[in-house]
XYZ file of C-alpha atoms in Angstrom:
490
model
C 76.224 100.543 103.730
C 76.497 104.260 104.845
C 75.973 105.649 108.055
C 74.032 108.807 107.873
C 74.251 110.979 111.150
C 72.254 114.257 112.166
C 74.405 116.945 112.093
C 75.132 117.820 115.769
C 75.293 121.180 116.928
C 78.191 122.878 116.153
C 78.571 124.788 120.385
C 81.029 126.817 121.686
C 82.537 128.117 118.557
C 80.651 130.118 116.118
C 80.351 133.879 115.808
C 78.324 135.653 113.381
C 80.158 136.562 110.408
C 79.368 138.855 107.239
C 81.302 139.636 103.706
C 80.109 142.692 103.308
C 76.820 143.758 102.087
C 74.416 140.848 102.029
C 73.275 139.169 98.585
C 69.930 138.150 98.564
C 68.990 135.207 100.546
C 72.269 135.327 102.429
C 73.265 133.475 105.128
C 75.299 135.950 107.574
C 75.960 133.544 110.563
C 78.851 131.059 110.547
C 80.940 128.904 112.674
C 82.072 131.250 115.157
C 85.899 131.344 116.455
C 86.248 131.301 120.241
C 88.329 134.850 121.874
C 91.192 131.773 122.797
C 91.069 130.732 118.910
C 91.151 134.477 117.760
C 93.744 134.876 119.716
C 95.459 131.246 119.096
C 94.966 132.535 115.222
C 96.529 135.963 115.610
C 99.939 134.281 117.050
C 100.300 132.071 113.898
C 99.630 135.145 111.631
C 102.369 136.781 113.425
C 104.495 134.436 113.300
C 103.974 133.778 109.837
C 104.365 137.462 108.886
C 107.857 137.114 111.235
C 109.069 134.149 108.580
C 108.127 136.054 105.273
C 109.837 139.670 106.693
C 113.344 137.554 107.190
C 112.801 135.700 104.160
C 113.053 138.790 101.912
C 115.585 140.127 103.951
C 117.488 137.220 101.861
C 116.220 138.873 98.827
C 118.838 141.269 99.514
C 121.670 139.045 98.856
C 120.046 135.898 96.975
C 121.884 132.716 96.981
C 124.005 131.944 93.721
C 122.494 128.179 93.738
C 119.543 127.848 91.518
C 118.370 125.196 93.609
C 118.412 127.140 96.215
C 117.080 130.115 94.814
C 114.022 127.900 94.245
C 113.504 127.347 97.583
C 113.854 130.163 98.611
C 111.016 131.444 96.260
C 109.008 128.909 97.134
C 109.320 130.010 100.861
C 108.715 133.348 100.023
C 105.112 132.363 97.804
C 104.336 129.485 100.973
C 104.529 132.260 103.743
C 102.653 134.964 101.370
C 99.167 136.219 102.135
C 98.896 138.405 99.117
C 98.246 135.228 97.861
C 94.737 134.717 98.680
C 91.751 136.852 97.951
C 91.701 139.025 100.870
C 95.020 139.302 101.146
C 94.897 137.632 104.790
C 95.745 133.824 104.465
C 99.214 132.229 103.418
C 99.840 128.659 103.094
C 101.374 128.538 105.778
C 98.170 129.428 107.749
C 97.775 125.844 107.231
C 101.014 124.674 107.357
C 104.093 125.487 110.123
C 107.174 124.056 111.059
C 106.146 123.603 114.725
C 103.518 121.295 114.512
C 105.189 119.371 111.012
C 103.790 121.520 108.226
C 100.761 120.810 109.240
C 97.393 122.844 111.156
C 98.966 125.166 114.098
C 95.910 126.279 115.741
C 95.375 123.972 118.844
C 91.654 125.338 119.129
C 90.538 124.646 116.009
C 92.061 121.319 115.925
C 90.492 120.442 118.832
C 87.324 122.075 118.289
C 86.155 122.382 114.207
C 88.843 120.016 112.728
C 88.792 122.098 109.589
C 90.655 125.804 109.019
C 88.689 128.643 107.873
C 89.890 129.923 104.475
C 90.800 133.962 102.945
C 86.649 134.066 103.596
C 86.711 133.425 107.106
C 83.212 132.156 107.245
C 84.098 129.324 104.875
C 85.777 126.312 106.421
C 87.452 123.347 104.653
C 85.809 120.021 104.402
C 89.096 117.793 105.937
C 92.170 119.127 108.071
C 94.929 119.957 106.356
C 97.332 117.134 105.129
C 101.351 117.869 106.470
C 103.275 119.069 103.363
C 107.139 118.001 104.446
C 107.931 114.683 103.096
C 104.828 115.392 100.163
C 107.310 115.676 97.586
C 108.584 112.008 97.714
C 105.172 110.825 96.469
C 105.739 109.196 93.276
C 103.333 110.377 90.140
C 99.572 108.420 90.692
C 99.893 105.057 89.134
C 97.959 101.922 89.011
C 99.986 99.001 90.054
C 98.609 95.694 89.035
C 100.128 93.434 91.313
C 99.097 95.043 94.368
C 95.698 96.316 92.595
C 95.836 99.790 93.692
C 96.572 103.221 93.123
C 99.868 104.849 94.476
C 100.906 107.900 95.042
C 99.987 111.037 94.438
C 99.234 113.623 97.040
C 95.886 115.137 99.257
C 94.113 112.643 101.182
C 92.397 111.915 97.903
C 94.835 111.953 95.683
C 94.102 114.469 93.270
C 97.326 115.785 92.690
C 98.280 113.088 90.590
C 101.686 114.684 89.134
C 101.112 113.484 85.789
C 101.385 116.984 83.870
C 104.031 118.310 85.458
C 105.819 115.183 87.072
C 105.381 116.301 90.425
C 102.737 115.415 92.862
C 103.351 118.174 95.162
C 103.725 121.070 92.642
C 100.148 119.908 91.238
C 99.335 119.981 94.850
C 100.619 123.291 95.347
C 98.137 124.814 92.532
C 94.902 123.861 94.372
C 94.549 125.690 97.611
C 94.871 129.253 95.989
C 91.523 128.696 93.749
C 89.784 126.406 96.531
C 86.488 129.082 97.610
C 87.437 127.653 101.393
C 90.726 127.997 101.826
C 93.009 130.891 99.501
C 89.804 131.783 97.601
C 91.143 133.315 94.318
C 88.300 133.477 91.496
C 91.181 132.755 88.573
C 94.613 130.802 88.891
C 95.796 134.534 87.044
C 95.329 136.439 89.814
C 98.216 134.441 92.039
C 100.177 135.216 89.196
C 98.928 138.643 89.425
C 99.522 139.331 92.550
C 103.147 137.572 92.287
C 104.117 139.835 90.029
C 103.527 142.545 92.162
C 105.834 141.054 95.246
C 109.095 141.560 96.326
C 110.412 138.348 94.866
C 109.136 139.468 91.229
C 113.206 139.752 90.134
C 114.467 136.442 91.666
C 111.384 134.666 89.620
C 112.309 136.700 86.716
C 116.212 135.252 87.185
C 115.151 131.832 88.012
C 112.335 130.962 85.374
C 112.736 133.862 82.884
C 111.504 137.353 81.992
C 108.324 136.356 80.052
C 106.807 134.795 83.321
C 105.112 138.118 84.360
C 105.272 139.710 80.249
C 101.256 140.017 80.605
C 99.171 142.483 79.343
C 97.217 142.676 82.497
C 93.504 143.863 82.035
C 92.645 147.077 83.736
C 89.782 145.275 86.006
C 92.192 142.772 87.112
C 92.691 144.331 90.811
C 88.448 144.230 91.114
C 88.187 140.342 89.218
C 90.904 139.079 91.692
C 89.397 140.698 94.982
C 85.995 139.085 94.286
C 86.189 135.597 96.097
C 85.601 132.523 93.999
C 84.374 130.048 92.859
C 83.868 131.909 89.430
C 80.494 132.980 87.556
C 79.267 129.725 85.766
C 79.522 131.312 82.539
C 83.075 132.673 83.182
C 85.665 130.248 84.592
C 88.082 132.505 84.116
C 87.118 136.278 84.888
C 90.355 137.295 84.108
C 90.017 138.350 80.477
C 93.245 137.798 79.278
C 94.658 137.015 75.214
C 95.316 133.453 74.515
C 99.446 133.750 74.647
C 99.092 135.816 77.649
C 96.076 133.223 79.163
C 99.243 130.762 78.136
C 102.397 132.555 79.688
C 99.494 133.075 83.280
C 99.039 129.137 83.045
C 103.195 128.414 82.421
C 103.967 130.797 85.288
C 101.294 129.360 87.714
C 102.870 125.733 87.172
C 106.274 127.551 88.139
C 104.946 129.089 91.498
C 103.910 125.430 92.347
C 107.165 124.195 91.208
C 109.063 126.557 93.482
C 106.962 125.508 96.577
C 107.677 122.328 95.842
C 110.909 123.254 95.756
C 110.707 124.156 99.155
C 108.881 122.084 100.639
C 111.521 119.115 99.470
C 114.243 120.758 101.021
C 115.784 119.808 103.951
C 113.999 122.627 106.031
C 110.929 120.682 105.660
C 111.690 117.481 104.712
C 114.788 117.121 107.056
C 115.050 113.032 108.130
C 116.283 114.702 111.622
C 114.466 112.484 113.985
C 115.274 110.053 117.042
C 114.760 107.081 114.361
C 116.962 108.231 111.855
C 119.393 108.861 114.605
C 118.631 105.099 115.382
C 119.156 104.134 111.962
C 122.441 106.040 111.900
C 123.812 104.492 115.148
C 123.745 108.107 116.974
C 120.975 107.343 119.291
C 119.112 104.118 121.091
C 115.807 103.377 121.274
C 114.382 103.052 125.385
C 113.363 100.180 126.162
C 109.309 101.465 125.792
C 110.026 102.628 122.480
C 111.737 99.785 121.140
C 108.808 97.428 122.229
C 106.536 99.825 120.094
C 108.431 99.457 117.558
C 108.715 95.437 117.525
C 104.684 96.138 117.882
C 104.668 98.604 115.192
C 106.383 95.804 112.656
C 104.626 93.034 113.943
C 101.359 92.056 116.369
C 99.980 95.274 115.024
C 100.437 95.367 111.807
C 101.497 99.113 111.046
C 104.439 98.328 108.986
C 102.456 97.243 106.316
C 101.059 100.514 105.326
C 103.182 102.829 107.088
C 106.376 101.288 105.991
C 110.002 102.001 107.576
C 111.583 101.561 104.376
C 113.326 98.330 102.695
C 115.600 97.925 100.016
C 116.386 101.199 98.097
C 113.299 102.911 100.045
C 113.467 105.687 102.692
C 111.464 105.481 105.442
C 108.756 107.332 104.650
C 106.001 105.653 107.203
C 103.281 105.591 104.385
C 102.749 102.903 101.391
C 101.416 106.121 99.309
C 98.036 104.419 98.814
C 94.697 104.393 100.192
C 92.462 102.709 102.473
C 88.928 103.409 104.641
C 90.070 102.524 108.320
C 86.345 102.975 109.273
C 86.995 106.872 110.323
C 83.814 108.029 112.543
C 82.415 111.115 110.892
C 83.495 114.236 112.659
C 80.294 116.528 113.702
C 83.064 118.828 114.712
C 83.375 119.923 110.964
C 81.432 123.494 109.974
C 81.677 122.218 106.870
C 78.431 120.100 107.049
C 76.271 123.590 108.151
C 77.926 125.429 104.885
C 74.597 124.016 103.032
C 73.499 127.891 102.609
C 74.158 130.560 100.419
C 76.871 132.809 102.037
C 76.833 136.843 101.336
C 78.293 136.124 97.872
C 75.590 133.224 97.046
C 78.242 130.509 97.261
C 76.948 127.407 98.871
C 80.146 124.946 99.770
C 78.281 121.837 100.892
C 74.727 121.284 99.373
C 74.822 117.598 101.171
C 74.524 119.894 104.548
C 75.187 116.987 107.185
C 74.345 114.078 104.721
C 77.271 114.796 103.379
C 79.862 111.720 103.251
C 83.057 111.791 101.923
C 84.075 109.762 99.028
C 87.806 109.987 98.821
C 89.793 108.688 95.968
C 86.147 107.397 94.575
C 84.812 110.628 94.873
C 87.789 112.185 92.996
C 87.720 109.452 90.295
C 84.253 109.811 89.092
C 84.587 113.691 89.019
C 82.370 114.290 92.185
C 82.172 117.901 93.713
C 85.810 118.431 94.495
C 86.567 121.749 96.207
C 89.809 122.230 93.971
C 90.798 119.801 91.199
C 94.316 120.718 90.434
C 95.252 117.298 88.035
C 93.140 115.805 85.416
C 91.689 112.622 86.266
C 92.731 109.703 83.671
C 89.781 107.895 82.239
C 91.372 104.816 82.122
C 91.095 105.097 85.873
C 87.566 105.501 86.459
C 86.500 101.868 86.360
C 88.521 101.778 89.839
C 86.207 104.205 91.170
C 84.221 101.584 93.317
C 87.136 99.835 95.129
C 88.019 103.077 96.037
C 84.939 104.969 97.347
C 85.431 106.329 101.140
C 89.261 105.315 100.470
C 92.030 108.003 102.002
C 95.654 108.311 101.523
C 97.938 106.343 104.031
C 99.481 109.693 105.629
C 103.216 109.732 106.549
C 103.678 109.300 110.047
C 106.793 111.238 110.427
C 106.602 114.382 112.738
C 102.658 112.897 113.673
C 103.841 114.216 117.073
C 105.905 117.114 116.374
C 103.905 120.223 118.182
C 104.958 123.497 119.933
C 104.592 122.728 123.403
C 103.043 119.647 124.861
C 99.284 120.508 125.799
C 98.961 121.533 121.973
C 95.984 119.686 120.452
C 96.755 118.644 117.144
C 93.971 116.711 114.978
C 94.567 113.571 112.944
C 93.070 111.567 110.170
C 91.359 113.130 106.901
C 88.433 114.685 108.970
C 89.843 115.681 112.362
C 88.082 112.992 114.054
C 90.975 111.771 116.224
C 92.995 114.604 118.769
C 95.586 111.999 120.004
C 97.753 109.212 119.379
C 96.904 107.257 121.945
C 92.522 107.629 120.414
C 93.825 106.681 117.140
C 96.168 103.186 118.683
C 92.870 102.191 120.150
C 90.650 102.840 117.949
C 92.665 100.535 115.081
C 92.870 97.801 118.089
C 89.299 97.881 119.429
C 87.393 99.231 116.277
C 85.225 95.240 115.478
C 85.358 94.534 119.330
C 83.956 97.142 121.159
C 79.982 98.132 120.830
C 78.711 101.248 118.545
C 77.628 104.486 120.087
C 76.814 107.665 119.144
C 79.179 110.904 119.285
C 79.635 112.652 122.714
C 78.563 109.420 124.326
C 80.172 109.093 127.453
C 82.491 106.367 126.656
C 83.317 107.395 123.234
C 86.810 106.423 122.576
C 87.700 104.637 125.372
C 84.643 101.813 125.827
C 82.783 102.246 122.559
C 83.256 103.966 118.865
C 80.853 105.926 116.730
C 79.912 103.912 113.079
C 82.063 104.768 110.732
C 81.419 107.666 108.145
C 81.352 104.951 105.788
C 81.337 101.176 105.319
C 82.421 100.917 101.438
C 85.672 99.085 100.862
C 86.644 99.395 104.561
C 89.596 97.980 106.090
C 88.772 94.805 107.757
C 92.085 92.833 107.720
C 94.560 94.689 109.365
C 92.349 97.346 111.807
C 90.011 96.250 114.531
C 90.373 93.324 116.313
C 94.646 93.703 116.819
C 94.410 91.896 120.682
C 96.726 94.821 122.017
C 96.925 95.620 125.721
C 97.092 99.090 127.121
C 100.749 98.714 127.741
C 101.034 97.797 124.385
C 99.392 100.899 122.737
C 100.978 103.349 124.777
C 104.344 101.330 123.405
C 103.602 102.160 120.142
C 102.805 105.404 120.851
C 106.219 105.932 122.112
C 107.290 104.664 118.874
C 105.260 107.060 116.970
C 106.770 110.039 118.916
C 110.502 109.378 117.954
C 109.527 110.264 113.863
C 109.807 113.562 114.864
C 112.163 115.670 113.187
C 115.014 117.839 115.208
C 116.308 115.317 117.209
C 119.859 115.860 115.297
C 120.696 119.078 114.130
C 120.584 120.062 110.709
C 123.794 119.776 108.717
């Protein structure tokens, strides 16, 4: 069974927004950004534009590592806002070191859930998934004896990895064509506009002179500032030959490569924190923190999905597959008003607030995905009804890491949750406390919204865990020593 809600009013937030002159029928309001958000949004921007400026300072005098020259171009393409359609959104918009390479707005965490995308008026239909650690993911596989999928990476697993043998590269190539968040009409115009950055000769030395040897057509700079998705009848409104439609494709799969690059190097994906001190005999658990952890393992059941390692296994704190913990819908999302033609006639969310997402399911049976960077295997979509409403296990490393303590930051696949301590309850008192609807008084604390959906929920291992308070704020101690920068990076 599903639980349909009424889409609540989206308050406090929403400004009217235009993109220029109106297409018929247009919609021209949207969720509107608070002054504090603006202002919350203009910092990260800043900031972001700070990291890119001393990142081609580097460009001056590259490293002679290729590995490292990887990384460093896929800094330099992460941190980019040429990269998106209006030239105004970077990955990194979505993704900073502060808060774990994951959402740094605390406003919009706490408020929509979602990020706006190069259109500001469109907003994302989940929160954006933390991309340090991403690149241990093994490829998407089926593994019989546990009967699920692994791997992979997005909280549906779309980025399988199997073309280019990397989940997070294949990861890496769906934001820039997604119409809410980078917004480009054609994967050729981030190659495009790569080859018109200051990093153009490093990408040249690293992957070869061909990558940008592309007859470019003359419309190209009007085709690539038009936001997507695409004309039906042109998928790819950058006319371009078949060997140079080839070389665009080749180089696209090398930007990814280089991100992921990055993002697996030990500036994002450092194994710095208080438990890998632990682990290394350089630090001691208190005595709260050790009790969470003993809960974590055991009465609670954690380990099982957010593993601590084993045998030959780091401790990544996620099993890499997928499961419906019974996640409340979030009516915090603008996503589920987006049921309207904008000023360019693009409609994100037809479902308006019947809109329920399907997860894995959804992306194994080809439903409207947003961006669909991997292929799905056909072989797979028989599996597509164990795993409707499923969601990848996240990592839980740096699930506390933020910039200052009163930062907000929002968890699970929709936002739903804006603290640790909401999300320890809500797995221990799921099944035992009553239902109520959202913005009830005791929401959270003495009863819990239905979830979003009921299909192949998690019933054996969330709800009913028996823990006291003590005990959850225990494990939330735990939870807060996974954050990286404890040690110092070597």
């Amino acid at each position: 069974m599903k639980t349909q809600r009424a889409l609540l009013s989206i308050t406090a937030t929403l400004v009217v927004a235009t993109l220029g002159a109106d297409a018929p029928g247009a919609e021209k309001s949207s969720t509107v950004l608070s002054p504090q958000t603006l202002e919350e949004i203009a910092q990260v921007e800043a900031a972001i534009d700070r990291i890119e400026a001393q990142a081609i300072e580097r460009l001056a005098v590259p490293p002679d590592n290729q590995v490292q020259q990887i990384e460093l171009l896929g800094k330099l393409m992460l941190y980019d806002k040429q990269l998106s359609v209006n030239r105004n959104e970077a990955c990194a918009f979505c993704h900073t070191p502060e808060t774990g390479f994951t959402g740094p707005v605390s406003e919009l965490n706490r408020t929509t859930g979602s990020y706006p995308g190069s259109v500001r008026t469109r907003f994302s239909n989940r929160k954006p998934q933390s991309h340090a650690y991403a690149p241990l993911s093994p490829v998407l596989h089926y593994n019989p004896g546990q009967g699920d999928l692994v791997g992979g990476n997005f909280w549906d697993m779309r980025a399988t990895g199997r073309r280019l043998g990397n989940p997070a590269a294949e990861q890496a190539e769906g934001p820039p064509t997604n119409p809410v968040e980078m917004g480009l009409p054609d994967i050729a115009c981030a190659v495009y506009r790569a080859s018109r950055r200051p990093y153009r000769a490093l990408f040249e030395s690293v992957w070869g002179r061909q990558a940008f040897a592309i007859a470019w057509p003359r419309d190209v700079e009007q085709v690539c500032a038009r936001p997507g998705p695409p004309p039906a009848g042109a998928p790819m409104p950058v006319h371009l030959g078949s060997l140079d439609r080839g070389r665009a494709r080749a180089t696209f799969d090398q930007m990814a490569q280089s991100i992921a690059g990055y993002e697996a190097s030990a500036e994002v994906t450092p194994f710095t924190s208080k438990f890998d001190a632990v682990l290394a005999d350089k630090a001691q658990f208190t005595t709260q923190e050790q009790a969470g952890y003993d809960l974590f393992r055991g009465k609670a059941q954690c380990n099982a999905c957010h593993r601590d390692g084993g045998p030959g296994e780091d401790p990544l704190f996620t099993d890499f597959t997928a499961s419906n913990i019974g996640t409340p819908a979030n009516p915090r999302l603008p996503y589920y008003a987006e049921n309207r033609p904008d000023a360019l006639g693009y409609v994100a969310n037809p479902a308006g607030s019947s809109f329920i997402d399907g997860g894995v399911g959804n992306f194994l049976t080809k439903g409207k995905l947003l961006s669909q960077p991997s292929a799905v295997d056909q072989r797979w979509v028989k599996l597509a009804p164990s795993n409707q409403a499923r969601i990848q296990v996240p990592t839980l490393r740096n699930v506390d890491k933020r910039p200052y303590p009163a930062f907000v930051k929002a968890y699970m696949h929709n936002g739903y949750f804006t603290s640790l301590k909401a999300i320890v309850h809500f797995y221990n008192t799921r099944d035992v406390l009553p239902r109520c609807q959202s913005h009830d008084a005791g929401e959270g604390t003495t009863c819990w919204p239905a979830p979003e959906s009921t299909d192949n929920m998690n019933t054996s291992r969330v709800g009913r865990l028996g823990l006291s308070d003590a005990e959850e704020d225990a494990i939330v101690s735990f939870m807060q020593t996974l954050t990286d920068g404890f040690m110092p990076l070597n």
